XYZ file of C-alpha atoms in Angstrom:
512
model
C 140.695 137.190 117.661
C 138.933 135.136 120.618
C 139.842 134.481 124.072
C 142.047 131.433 123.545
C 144.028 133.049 120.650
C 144.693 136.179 123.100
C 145.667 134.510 125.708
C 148.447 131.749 123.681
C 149.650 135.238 122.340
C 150.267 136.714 125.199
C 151.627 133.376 127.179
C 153.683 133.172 123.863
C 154.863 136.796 124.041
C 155.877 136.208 127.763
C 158.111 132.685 126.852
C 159.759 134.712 124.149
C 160.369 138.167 126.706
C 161.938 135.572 129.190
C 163.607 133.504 126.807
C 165.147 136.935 125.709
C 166.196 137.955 129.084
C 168.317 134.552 129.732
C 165.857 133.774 132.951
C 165.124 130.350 132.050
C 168.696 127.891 131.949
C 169.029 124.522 130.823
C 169.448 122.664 134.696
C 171.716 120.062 135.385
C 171.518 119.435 139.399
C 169.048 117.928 141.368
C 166.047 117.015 139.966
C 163.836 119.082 142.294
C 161.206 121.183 141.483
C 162.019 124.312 141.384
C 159.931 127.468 141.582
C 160.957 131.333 139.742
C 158.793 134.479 138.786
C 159.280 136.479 136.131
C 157.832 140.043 135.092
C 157.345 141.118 132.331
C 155.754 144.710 131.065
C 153.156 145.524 128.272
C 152.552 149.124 127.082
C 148.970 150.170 127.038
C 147.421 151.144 123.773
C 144.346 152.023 121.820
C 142.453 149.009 120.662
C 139.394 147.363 119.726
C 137.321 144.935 122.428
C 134.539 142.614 121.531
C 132.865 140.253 123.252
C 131.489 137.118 121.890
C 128.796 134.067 122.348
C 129.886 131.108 120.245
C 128.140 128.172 118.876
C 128.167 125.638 115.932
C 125.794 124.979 113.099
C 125.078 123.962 109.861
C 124.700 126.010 106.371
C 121.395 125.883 105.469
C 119.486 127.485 101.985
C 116.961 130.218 102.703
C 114.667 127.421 101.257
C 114.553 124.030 100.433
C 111.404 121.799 99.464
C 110.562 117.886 98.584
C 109.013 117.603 95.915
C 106.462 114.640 94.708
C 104.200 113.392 92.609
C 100.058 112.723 93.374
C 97.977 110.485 91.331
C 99.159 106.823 90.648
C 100.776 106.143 87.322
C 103.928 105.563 85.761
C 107.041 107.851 85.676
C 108.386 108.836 81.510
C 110.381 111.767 82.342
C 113.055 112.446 84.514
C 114.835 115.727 83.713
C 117.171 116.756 86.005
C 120.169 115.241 88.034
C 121.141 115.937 91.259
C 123.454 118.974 90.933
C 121.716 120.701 88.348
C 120.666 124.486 88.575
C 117.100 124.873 87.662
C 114.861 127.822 86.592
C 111.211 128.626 88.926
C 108.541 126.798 86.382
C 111.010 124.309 85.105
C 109.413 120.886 84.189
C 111.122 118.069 86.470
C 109.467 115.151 86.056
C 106.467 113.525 84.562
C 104.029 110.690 85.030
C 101.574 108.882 82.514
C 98.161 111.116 82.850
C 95.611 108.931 80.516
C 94.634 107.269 83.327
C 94.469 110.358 85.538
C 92.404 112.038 82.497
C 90.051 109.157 82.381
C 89.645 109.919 86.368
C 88.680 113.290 85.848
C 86.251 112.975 83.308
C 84.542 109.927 85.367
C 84.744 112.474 88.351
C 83.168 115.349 86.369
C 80.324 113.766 85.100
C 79.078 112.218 88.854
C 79.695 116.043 89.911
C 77.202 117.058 86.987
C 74.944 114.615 87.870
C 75.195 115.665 91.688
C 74.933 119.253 91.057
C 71.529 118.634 88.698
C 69.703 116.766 91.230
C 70.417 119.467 93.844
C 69.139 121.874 91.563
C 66.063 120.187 90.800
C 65.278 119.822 94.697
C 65.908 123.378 95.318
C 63.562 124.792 92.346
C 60.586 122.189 93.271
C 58.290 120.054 90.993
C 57.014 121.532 88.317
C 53.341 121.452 87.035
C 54.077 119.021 84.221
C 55.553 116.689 86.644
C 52.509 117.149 88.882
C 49.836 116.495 86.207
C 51.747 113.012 85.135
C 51.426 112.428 88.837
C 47.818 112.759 88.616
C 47.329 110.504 85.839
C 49.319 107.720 87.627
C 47.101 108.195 90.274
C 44.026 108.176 88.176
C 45.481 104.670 86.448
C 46.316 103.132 89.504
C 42.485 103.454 90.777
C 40.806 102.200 87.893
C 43.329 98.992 88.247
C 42.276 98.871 92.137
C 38.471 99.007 91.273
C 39.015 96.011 88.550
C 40.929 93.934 90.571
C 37.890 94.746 93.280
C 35.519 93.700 91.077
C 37.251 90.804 89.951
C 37.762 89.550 93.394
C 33.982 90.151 94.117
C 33.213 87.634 91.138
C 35.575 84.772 92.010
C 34.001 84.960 95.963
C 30.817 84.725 93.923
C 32.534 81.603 91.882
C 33.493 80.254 94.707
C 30.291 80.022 96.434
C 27.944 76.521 95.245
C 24.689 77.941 95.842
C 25.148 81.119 93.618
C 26.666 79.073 90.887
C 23.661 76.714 91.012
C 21.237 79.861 90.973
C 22.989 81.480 87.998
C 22.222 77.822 86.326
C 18.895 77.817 86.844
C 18.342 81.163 85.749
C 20.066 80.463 82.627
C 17.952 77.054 82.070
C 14.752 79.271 82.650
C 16.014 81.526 80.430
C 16.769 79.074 77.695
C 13.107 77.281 78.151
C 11.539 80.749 78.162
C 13.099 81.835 74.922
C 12.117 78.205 73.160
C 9.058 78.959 73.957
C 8.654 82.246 72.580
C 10.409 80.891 69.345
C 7.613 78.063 69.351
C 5.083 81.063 69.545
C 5.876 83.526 67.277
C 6.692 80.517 64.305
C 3.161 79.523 64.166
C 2.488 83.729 63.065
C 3.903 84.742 59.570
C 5.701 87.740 61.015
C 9.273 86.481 59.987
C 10.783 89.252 61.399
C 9.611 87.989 65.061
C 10.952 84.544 64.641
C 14.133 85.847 63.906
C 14.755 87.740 67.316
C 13.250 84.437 69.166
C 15.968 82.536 67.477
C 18.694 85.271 68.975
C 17.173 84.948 71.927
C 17.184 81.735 72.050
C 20.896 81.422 71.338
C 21.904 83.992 73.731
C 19.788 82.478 76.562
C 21.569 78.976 75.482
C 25.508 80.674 75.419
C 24.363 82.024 79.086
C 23.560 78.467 80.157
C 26.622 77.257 78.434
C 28.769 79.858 80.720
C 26.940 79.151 83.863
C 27.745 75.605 83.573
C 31.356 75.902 82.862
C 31.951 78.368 85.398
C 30.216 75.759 87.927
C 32.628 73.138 86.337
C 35.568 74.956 86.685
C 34.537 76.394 90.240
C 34.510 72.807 91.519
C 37.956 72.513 90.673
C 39.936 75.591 92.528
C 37.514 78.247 93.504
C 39.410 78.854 96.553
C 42.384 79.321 94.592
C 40.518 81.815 92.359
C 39.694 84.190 95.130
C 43.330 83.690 96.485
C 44.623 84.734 92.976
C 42.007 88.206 93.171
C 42.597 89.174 96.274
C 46.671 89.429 95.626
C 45.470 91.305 92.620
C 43.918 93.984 95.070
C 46.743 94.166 97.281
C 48.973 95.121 94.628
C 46.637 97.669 93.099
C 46.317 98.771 96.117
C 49.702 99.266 97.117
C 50.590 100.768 93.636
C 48.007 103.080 94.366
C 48.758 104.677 97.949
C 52.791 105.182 96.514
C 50.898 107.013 93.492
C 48.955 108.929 95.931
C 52.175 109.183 98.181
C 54.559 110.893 95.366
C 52.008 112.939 94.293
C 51.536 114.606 97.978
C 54.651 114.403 98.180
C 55.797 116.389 94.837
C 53.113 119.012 95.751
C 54.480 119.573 99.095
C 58.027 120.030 97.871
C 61.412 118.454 98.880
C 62.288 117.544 102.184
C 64.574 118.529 104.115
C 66.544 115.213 104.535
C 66.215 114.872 100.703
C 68.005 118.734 100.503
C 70.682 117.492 103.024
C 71.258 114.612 101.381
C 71.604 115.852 97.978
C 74.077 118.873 98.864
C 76.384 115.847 100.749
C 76.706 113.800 97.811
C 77.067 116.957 95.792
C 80.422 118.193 98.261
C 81.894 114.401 98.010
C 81.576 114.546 94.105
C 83.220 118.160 94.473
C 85.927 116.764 96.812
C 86.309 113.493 94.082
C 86.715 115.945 91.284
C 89.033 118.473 93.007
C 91.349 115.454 94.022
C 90.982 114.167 89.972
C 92.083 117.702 89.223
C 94.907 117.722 91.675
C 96.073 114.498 90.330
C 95.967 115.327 86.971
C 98.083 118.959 87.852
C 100.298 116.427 90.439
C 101.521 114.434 87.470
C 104.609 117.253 86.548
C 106.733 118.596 89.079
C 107.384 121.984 88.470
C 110.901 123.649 90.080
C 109.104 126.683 92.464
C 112.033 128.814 92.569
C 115.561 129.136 91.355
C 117.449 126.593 92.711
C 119.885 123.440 92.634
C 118.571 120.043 92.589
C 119.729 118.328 96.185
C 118.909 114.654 95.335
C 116.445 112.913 92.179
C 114.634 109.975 94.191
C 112.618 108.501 91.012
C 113.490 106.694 87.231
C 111.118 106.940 84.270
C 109.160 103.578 84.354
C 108.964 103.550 88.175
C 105.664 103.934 90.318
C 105.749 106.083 92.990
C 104.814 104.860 96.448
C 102.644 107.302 98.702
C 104.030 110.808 99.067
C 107.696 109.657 98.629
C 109.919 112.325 97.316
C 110.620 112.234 93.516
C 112.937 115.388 93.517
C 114.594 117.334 96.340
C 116.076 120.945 95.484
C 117.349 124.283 97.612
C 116.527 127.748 96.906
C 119.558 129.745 95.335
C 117.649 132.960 95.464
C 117.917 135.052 99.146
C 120.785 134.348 101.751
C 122.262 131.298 103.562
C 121.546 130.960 106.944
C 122.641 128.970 110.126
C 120.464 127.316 112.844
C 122.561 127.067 116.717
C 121.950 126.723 120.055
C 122.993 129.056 122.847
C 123.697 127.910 125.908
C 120.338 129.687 128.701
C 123.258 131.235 130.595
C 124.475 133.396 127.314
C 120.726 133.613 125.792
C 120.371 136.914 127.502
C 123.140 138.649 125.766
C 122.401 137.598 122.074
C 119.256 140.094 120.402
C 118.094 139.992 117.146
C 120.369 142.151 114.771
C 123.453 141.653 116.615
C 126.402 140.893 114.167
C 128.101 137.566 113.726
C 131.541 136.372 112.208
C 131.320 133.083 111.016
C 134.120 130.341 109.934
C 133.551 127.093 108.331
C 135.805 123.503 108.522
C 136.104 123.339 105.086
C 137.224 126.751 104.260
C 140.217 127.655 106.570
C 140.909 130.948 106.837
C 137.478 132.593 105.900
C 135.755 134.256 108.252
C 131.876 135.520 106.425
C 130.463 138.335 108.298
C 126.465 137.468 109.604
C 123.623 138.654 111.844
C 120.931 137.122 113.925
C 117.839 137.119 112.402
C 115.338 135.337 115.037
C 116.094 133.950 118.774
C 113.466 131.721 120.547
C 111.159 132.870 123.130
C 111.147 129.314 124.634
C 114.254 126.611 125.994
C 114.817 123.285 124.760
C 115.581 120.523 127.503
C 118.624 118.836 126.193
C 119.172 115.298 127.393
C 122.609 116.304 129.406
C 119.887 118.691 131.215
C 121.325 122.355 129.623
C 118.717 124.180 128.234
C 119.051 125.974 125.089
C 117.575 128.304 122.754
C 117.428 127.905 119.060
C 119.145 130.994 117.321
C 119.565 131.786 113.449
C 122.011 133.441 112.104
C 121.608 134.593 108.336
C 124.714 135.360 106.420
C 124.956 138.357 104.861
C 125.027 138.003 100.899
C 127.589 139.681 98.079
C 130.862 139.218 100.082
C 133.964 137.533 99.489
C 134.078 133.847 99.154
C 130.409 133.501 99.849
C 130.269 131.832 96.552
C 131.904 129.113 97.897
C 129.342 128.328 100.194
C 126.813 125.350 100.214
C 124.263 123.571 101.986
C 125.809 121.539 104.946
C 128.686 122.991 105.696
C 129.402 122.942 109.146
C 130.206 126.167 110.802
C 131.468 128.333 113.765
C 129.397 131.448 114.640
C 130.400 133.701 117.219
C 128.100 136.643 118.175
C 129.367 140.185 118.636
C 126.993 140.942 122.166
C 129.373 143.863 123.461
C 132.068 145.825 121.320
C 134.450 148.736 121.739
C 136.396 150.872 119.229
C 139.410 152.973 120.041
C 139.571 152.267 124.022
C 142.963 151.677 126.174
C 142.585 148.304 127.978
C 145.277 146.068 129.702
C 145.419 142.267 129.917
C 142.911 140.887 132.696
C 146.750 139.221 134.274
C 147.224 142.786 134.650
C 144.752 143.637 137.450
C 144.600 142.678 140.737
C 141.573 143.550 142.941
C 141.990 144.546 146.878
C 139.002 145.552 148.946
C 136.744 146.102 145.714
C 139.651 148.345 144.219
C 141.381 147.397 140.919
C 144.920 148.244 140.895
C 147.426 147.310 138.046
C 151.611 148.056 138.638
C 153.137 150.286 136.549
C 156.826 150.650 135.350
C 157.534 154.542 135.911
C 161.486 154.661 135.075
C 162.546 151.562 136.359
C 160.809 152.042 139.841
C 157.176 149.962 140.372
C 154.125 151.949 141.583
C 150.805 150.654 142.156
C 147.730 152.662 139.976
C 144.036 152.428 140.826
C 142.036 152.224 137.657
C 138.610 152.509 136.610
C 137.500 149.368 134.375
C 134.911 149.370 131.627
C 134.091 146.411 129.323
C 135.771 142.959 129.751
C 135.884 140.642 126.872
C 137.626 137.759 128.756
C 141.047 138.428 128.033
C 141.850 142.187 128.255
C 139.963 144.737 130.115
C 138.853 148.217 128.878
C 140.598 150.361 131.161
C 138.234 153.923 131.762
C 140.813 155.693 133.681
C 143.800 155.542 135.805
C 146.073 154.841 132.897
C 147.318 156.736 130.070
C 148.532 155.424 126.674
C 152.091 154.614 126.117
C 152.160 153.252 130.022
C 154.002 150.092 130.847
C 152.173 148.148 133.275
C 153.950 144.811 134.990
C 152.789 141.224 134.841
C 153.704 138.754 137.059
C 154.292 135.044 136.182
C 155.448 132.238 137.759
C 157.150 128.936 136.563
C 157.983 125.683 137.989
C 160.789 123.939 136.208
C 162.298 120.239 136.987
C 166.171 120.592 136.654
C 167.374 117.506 134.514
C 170.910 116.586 132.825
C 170.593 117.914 128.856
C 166.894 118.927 129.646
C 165.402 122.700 129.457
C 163.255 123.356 131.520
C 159.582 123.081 131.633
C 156.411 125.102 132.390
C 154.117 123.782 134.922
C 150.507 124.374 135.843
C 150.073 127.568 133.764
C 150.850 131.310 135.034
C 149.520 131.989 138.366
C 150.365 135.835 137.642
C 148.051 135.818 135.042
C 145.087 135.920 137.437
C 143.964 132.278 135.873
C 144.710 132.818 131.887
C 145.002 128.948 131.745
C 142.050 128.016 133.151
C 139.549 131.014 132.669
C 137.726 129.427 129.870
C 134.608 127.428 130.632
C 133.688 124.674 128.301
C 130.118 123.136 127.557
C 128.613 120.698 125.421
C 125.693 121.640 123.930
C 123.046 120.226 121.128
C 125.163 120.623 117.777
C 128.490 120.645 118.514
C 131.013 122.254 121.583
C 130.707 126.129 122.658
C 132.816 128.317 124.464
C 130.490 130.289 127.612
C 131.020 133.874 127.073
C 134.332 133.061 124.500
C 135.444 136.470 122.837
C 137.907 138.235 121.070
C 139.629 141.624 121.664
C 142.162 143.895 119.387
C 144.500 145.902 120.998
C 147.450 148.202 120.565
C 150.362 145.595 120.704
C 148.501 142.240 121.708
């Protein structure tokens, strides 16, 4: 029982004593406010006192998850509904995966490929390699000394005077051999005039050549040279790259080349680990035992992004309950301090908790409070926890303090003079004032430590102010001053989440 029920039952219990003892009248006179007391005695008993923090909160599941596809591709299966209770490994929902399989084996094969040009850095060139190398360097100077010597010949082409010498020659040559021919005919060695005729033709093709080189040469010797000397450049330069890879392949790989290959290597691993993830992303598999919260997704639909296809909560473990505690109560509420709990939608349950974590740190609240986030995790197997669910909003009040079996009096009771609490007890119809020694105060009664035994009466004091009226009863104004501020001894707040009561409790004792 809290504060506010303890204190209506004992205002209630007072109305019904002084209804009982015929002190209040219906009034008929003036109209004037009028002003009584009234006394009225409770017997001290054993009891129970607790003391309480309150707050408000929210049911939550020990877990609950979002659940979506990766990949791009079409949704064929859906399932589930929202509602359903699902088994851990339980297939959802599924996407197309040809295209996603297609991915993966594109993705694979660059990793291969990747991985096999690494490899061939890191073990170096081997001698086969090297020894083509050579040859293609071997080639690629023969081609540079033809084109050389080419380009030598046109220069000579292209120069008049050694044309016109290399005519001459061949004229001589030609006028020379017809002579010989003329010489060796007039012997009878047949033999003889046979080599002067082969001579003779030779020495005449030569001329031939010479002057159709000189014809030609007139026309585009400059041209000629032009055409030879590109010819060495690009021997050239085909051989200094032979030469190049070949020191090169000798040397071994750089280490750019290294670097290089081991990047492209970790993006193809990083290409294929995201084709594998799409191709596992394409089912949604249930993770735990649970109940499906909300199904976001159709077969035939595309997914957008990371939206969530299926939402579920754990039904495995215990229910739990996120508040906030006021910085002035923070102090009092530890971590394994008991809890009841009630719930709006389930009147008259109470479901016994305890706090499981309390933050270190204060949150700011925009009215300027501070609070700290506390959880609360209800403890599982008891009555009508069945009938619990995700969302239900709840009342937690935390057991801080607690007394079993103690005598305590109501807090109207006491009345403190000079730092001495003294209560007024009923010894045979005579008053006497007692000096007691207090103990634990849950806001509403007070553990009394001595001074009082049980079965004592002690006397409370109220007072009343009533407006006489024709056919009226009177009325109660203002609360009972007697009661050392019953009325108005409960402090309210607003905090993040709902309402709480500062320091709101409940107490059991003998006769309240």
């Amino acid at each position: 029982m809290n504060k506010v029920a303890k204190n209506v039952l004992i205002i209630c219990s007072c109305v019904v004593v002084i209804g009982a003892g015929g002190t209040y009248f219906v009034q008929k006179s003036s109209a004037k406010p009028k002003t009584e007391t009234a006394t009225i005695t409770y017997e001290v008993k054993k009891g129970n006192l607790s003391k309480t923090v309150t707050s408000s909160g929210n049911v939550e599941a020990s877990d609950s998850v979002n659940l979506s596809f990766s990949g791009k591709s079409k949704v064929t299966k859906v399932n589930v509904n929202a509602g359903d209770k699902v088994q851990k490994g339980q297939l959802l929902a599924e996407m197309d995966a040809t295209a996603l399989q297609n991915a993966l084996l594109s993705a694979q094969a660059n990793y291969d490929s990747a991985a096999a040009k690494l490899k061939s850095l890191e073990d170096g060139t081997d001698s086969s390699t090297i020894t083509d190398q050579k040859y293609q360097v071997s080639k690629a100077k023969s081609d540079l000394s033809s084109a050389e010597s080419d380009l030598t010949n046109a220069k000579k082409l292209a120069n008049p005077t050694y044309v016109q010498q290399q005519i001459d020659k061949a004229k001589t040559a030609v006028v020379n051999a017809q002579t010989k021919l003329d010489e060796v005919k007039q012997g009878t060695d047949q033999s003889q005039v046979l080599f002067a005729q082969v001579a003779l033709e030779n020495a005449q093709n030569a001329y031939k050549q010479a002057a159709s080189q000189q014809s030609s040469g007139q026309d585009s010797p400059q041209s000629s040279v032009t055409a030879a000397q590109s010819k060495v450049d690009n021997a050239k330069r085909t051989y200094d790259q032979a030469v190049e890879q070949l020191s090169k392949l000798q040397k071994g790989p750089e280490e750019s080349d290294l670097a290089m290959a081991k990047a492209n290597v970790a993006q193809a691993q990083a290409n294929l680990s995201d084709a594998k993830a799409n191709i596992e992303g394409a089912k949604i598999f249930a993770p735990y035992n649970g109940m499906i919260s909300a199904v976001n997704i159709k077969a035939g639909e595309y997914p957008t992004g990371d939206s969530t296809a299926v939402s579920m909560f754990s039904t495995e473990g215990s229910y739990k309950i996120s508040a906030s505690i006021d910085d002035t109560d923070i102090t009092d509420v530890k971590v394994g301090q008991e809890a009841n709990i009630t719930f709006d939608a389930l009147t008259g349950v109470t479901i016994k908790g305890k706090v499981t974590s309390k933050a270190v740190l204060g949150e700011i609240q925009s009215s300027g409070l501070v609070t700290f986030p506390v959880t609360v995790e209800i403890t599982p197997g008891q009555e009508n926890a069945d009938k619990l669910i995700p969302g239900l909003s709840a009342t937690i009040a935390v057991i801080t303090d607690g007394k079993k079996d103690v005598l305590s009096v109501p807090d109207a009771a006491i009345k403190s003079f000079g730092g001495r609490k003294i209560v007024m007890v009923d010894n045979n119809g005579t008053t006497e004032q007692k000096e007691i020694t207090t103990g634990l105060d849950d806001g509403a009664s007070t553990e009394v430590m001595s001074g009082l035994s049980e079965g004592d009466k002690v006397s409370i004091t109220m007072t009343t102010t009533s407006t006489n009226k024709s056919s009226s009863s009177s009325m109660m104004q203002g609360g009972f001053g007697g009661f050392g501020g019953i009325s108005g001894g409960r402090e309210q707040f607003n905090r993040s989440g709902g309402t709480g009561t500062r320091q709101s409790s409940t107490g059991t004792g003998g006769g309240r």
